[in-house]
CSV table of C-alpha atoms in Angstrom, one decimal:
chain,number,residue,atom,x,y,z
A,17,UNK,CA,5.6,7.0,-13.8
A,18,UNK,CA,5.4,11.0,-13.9
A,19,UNK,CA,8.3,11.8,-12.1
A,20,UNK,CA,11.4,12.2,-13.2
A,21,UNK,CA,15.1,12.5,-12.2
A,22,UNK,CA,18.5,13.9,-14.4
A,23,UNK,CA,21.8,13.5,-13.1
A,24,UNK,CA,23.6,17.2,-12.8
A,25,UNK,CA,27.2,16.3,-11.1
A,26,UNK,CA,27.5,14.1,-7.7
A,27,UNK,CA,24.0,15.0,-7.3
A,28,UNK,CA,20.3,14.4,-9.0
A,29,UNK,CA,17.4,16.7,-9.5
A,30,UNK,CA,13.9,15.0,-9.2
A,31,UNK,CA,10.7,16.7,-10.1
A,32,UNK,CA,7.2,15.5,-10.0
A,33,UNK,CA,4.5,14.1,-8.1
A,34,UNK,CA,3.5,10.9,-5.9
A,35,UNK,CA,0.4,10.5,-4.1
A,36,UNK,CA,-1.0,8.0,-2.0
A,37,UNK,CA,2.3,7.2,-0.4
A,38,UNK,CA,1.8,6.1,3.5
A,39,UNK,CA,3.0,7.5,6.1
A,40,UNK,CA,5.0,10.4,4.3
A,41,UNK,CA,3.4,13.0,6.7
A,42,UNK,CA,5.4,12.1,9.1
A,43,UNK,CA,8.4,10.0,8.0
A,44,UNK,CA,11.8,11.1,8.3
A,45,UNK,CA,12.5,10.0,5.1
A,46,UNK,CA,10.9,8.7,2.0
A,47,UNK,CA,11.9,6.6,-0.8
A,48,UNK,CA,11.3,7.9,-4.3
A,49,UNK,CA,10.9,6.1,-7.7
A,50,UNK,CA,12.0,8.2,-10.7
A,51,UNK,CA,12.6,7.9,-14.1
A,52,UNK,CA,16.2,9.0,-15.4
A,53,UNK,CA,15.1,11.5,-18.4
A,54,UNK,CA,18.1,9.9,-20.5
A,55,UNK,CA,18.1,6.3,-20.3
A,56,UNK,CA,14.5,6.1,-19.1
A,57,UNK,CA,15.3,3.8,-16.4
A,58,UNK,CA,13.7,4.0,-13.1
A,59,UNK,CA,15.8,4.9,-10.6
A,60,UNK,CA,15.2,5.0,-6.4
A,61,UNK,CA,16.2,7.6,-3.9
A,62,UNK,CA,16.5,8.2,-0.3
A,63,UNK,CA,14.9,11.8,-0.1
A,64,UNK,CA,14.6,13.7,3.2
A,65,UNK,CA,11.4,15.7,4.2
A,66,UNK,CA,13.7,18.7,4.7
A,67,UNK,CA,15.2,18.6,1.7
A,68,UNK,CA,14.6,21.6,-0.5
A,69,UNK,CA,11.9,21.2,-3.4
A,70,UNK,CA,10.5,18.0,-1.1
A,71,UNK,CA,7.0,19.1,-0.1
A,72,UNK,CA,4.2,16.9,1.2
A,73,UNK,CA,0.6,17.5,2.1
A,74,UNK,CA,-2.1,14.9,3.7
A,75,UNK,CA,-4.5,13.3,1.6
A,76,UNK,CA,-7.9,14.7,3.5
A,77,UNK,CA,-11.3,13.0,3.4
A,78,UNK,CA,-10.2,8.9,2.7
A,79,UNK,CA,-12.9,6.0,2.8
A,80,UNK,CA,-10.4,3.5,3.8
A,81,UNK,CA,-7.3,2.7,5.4
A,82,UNK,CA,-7.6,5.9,7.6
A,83,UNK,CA,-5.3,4.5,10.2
A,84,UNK,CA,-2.7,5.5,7.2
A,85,UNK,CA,-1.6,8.7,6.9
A,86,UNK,CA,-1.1,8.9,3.1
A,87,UNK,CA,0.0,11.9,1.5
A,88,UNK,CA,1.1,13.9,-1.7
A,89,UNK,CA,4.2,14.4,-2.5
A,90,UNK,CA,5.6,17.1,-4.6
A,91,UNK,CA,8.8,17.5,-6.1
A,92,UNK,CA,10.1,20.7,-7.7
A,93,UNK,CA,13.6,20.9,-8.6
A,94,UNK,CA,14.6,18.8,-5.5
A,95,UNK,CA,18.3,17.8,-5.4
A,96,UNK,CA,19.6,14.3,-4.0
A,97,UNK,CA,23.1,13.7,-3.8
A,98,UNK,CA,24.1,10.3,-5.5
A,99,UNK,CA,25.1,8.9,-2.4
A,100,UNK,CA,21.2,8.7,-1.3
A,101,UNK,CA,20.5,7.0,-4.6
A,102,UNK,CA,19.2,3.0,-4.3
A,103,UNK,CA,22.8,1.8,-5.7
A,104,UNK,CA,21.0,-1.5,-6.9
A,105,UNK,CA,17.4,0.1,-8.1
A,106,UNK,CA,18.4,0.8,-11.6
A,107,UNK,CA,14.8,-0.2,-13.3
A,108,UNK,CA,11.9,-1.1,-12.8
A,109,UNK,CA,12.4,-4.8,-12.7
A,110,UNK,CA,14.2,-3.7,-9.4
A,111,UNK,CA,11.5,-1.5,-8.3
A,112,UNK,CA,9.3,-4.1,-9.5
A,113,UNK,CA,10.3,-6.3,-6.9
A,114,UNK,CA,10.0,-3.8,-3.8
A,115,UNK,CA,6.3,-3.3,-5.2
A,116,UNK,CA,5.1,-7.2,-5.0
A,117,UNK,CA,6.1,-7.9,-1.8
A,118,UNK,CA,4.5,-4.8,-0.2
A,119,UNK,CA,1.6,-4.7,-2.1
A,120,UNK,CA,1.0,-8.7,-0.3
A,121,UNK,CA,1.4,-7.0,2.6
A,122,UNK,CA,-1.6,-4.7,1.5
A,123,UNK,CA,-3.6,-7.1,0.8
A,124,UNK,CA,-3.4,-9.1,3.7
A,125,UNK,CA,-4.3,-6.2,5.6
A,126,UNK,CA,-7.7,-6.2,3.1
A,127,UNK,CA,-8.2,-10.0,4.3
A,128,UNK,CA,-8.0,-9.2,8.2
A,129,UNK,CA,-10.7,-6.2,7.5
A,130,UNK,CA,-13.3,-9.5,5.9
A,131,UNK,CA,-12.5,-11.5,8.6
A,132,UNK,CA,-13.2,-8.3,11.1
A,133,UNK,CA,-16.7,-7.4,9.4
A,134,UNK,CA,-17.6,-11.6,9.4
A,135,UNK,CA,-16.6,-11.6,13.2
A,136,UNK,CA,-18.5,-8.3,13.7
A,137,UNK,CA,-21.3,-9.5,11.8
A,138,UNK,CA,-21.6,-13.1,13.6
A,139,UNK,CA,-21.6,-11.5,16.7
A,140,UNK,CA,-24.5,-8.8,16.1
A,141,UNK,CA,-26.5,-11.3,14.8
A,142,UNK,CA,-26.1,-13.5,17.7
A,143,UNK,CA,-27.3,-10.6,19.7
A,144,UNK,CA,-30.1,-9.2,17.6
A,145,UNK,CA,-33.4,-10.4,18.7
A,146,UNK,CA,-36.3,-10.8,16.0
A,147,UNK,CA,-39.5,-12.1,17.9
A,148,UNK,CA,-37.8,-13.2,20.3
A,149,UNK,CA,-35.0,-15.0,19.4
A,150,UNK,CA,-31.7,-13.9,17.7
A,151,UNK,CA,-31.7,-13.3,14.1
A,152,UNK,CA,-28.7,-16.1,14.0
A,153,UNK,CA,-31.6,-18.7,14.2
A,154,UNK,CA,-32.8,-17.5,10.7
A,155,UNK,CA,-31.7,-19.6,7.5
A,156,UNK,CA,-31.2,-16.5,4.9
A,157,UNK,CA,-29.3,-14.7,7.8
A,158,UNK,CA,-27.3,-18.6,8.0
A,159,UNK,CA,-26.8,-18.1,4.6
A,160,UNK,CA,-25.4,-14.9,4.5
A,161,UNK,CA,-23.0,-15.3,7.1
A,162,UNK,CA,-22.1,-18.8,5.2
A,163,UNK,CA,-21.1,-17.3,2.1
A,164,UNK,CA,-19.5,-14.0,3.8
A,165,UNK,CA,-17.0,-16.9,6.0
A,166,UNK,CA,-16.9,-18.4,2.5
A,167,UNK,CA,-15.2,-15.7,1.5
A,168,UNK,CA,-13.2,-14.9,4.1
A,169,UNK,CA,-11.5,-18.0,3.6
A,170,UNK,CA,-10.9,-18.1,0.1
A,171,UNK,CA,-8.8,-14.9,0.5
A,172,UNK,CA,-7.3,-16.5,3.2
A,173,UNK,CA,-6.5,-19.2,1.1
A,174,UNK,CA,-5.3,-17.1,-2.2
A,175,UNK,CA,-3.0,-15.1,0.2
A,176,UNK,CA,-1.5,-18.0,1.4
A,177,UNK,CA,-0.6,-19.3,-1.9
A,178,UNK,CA,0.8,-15.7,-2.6
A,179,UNK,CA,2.9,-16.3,0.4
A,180,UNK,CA,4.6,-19.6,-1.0
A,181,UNK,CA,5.2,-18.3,-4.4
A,182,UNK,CA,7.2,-14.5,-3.3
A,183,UNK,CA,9.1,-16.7,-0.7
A,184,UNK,CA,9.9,-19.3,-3.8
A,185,UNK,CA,11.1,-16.4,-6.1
A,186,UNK,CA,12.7,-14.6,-3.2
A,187,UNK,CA,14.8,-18.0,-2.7
């Protein structure tokens, strides 16, 4: 974690960098994880896209996940006033939490783009004739589709087990 915040008064100045955060093109508001320069705890903030030293620029040119609008975010000398400080984000174990249960969220978004390519994938085959006949009708096309829905299901599977053990240590 590059950036970094210091405490100067009722306020705090952050400076640094994050990139590849969703949807900060457009979002009101962002939240920010910084490291305190003195205790070297990490800290989180509510930060405005019109604050001063609060820039942000869209990440061009993606391969994936173009439906999010991620961008970079730059900070330079940008001032948040304790009261838009995370009162109860004072490390990383905090932060740490926020991070697992959105990154599931992530990844079940991953699983839905197998199943989408398997159910794009059974349906061209079904379609797509060969001598004749759809190329379904072939084992090694059988196979493939097989081991692809294989797949598919195992992630299903490990994403559901995720699922039972965040709610457990939510509980």
């Amino acid at each position: 974690m590059m950036t970094t915040c210091q405490r100067e008064g009722d306020s705090w100045v952050l400076n640094g960098e994050k990139k590849w955060i969703g949807n900060a093109t457009f979002a009101e508001i962002n939240i920010i994880w910084a490291r305190e320069e003195s205790s070297g705890q990490v800290k989180g903030f509510v930060v405005a896209k019109d604050n001063p030293g609060f820039a942000v620029k869209k990440i061009e040119h993606k391969m994936a996940l173009r439906v999010v609008q991620n961008g970079l975010i730059t900070l330079k000398d940008c001032r948040v006033p304790e009261s838009d400080r995370l009162q109860n984000a004072n490390s990383f174990r905090d932060t740490a939490k926020v991070l697992r249960m959105t990154r599931a969220g992530v990844a079940w978004f991953a699983v839905g783009c197998g199943r989408g390519a398997y159910e794009h994938a059974l349906r061209y085959a079904t379609q797509r004739l060969q001598f004749g006949r759809p190329i379904a009708g072939f084992q090694l096309v059988q196979d493939l589709l097989v081991r692809m829905l294989g797949n598919v299901t195992a992630t299903q599977c490990l994403m559901l087990r995720l699922g039972h053990s965040c709610r457990r240590k939510a509980s």
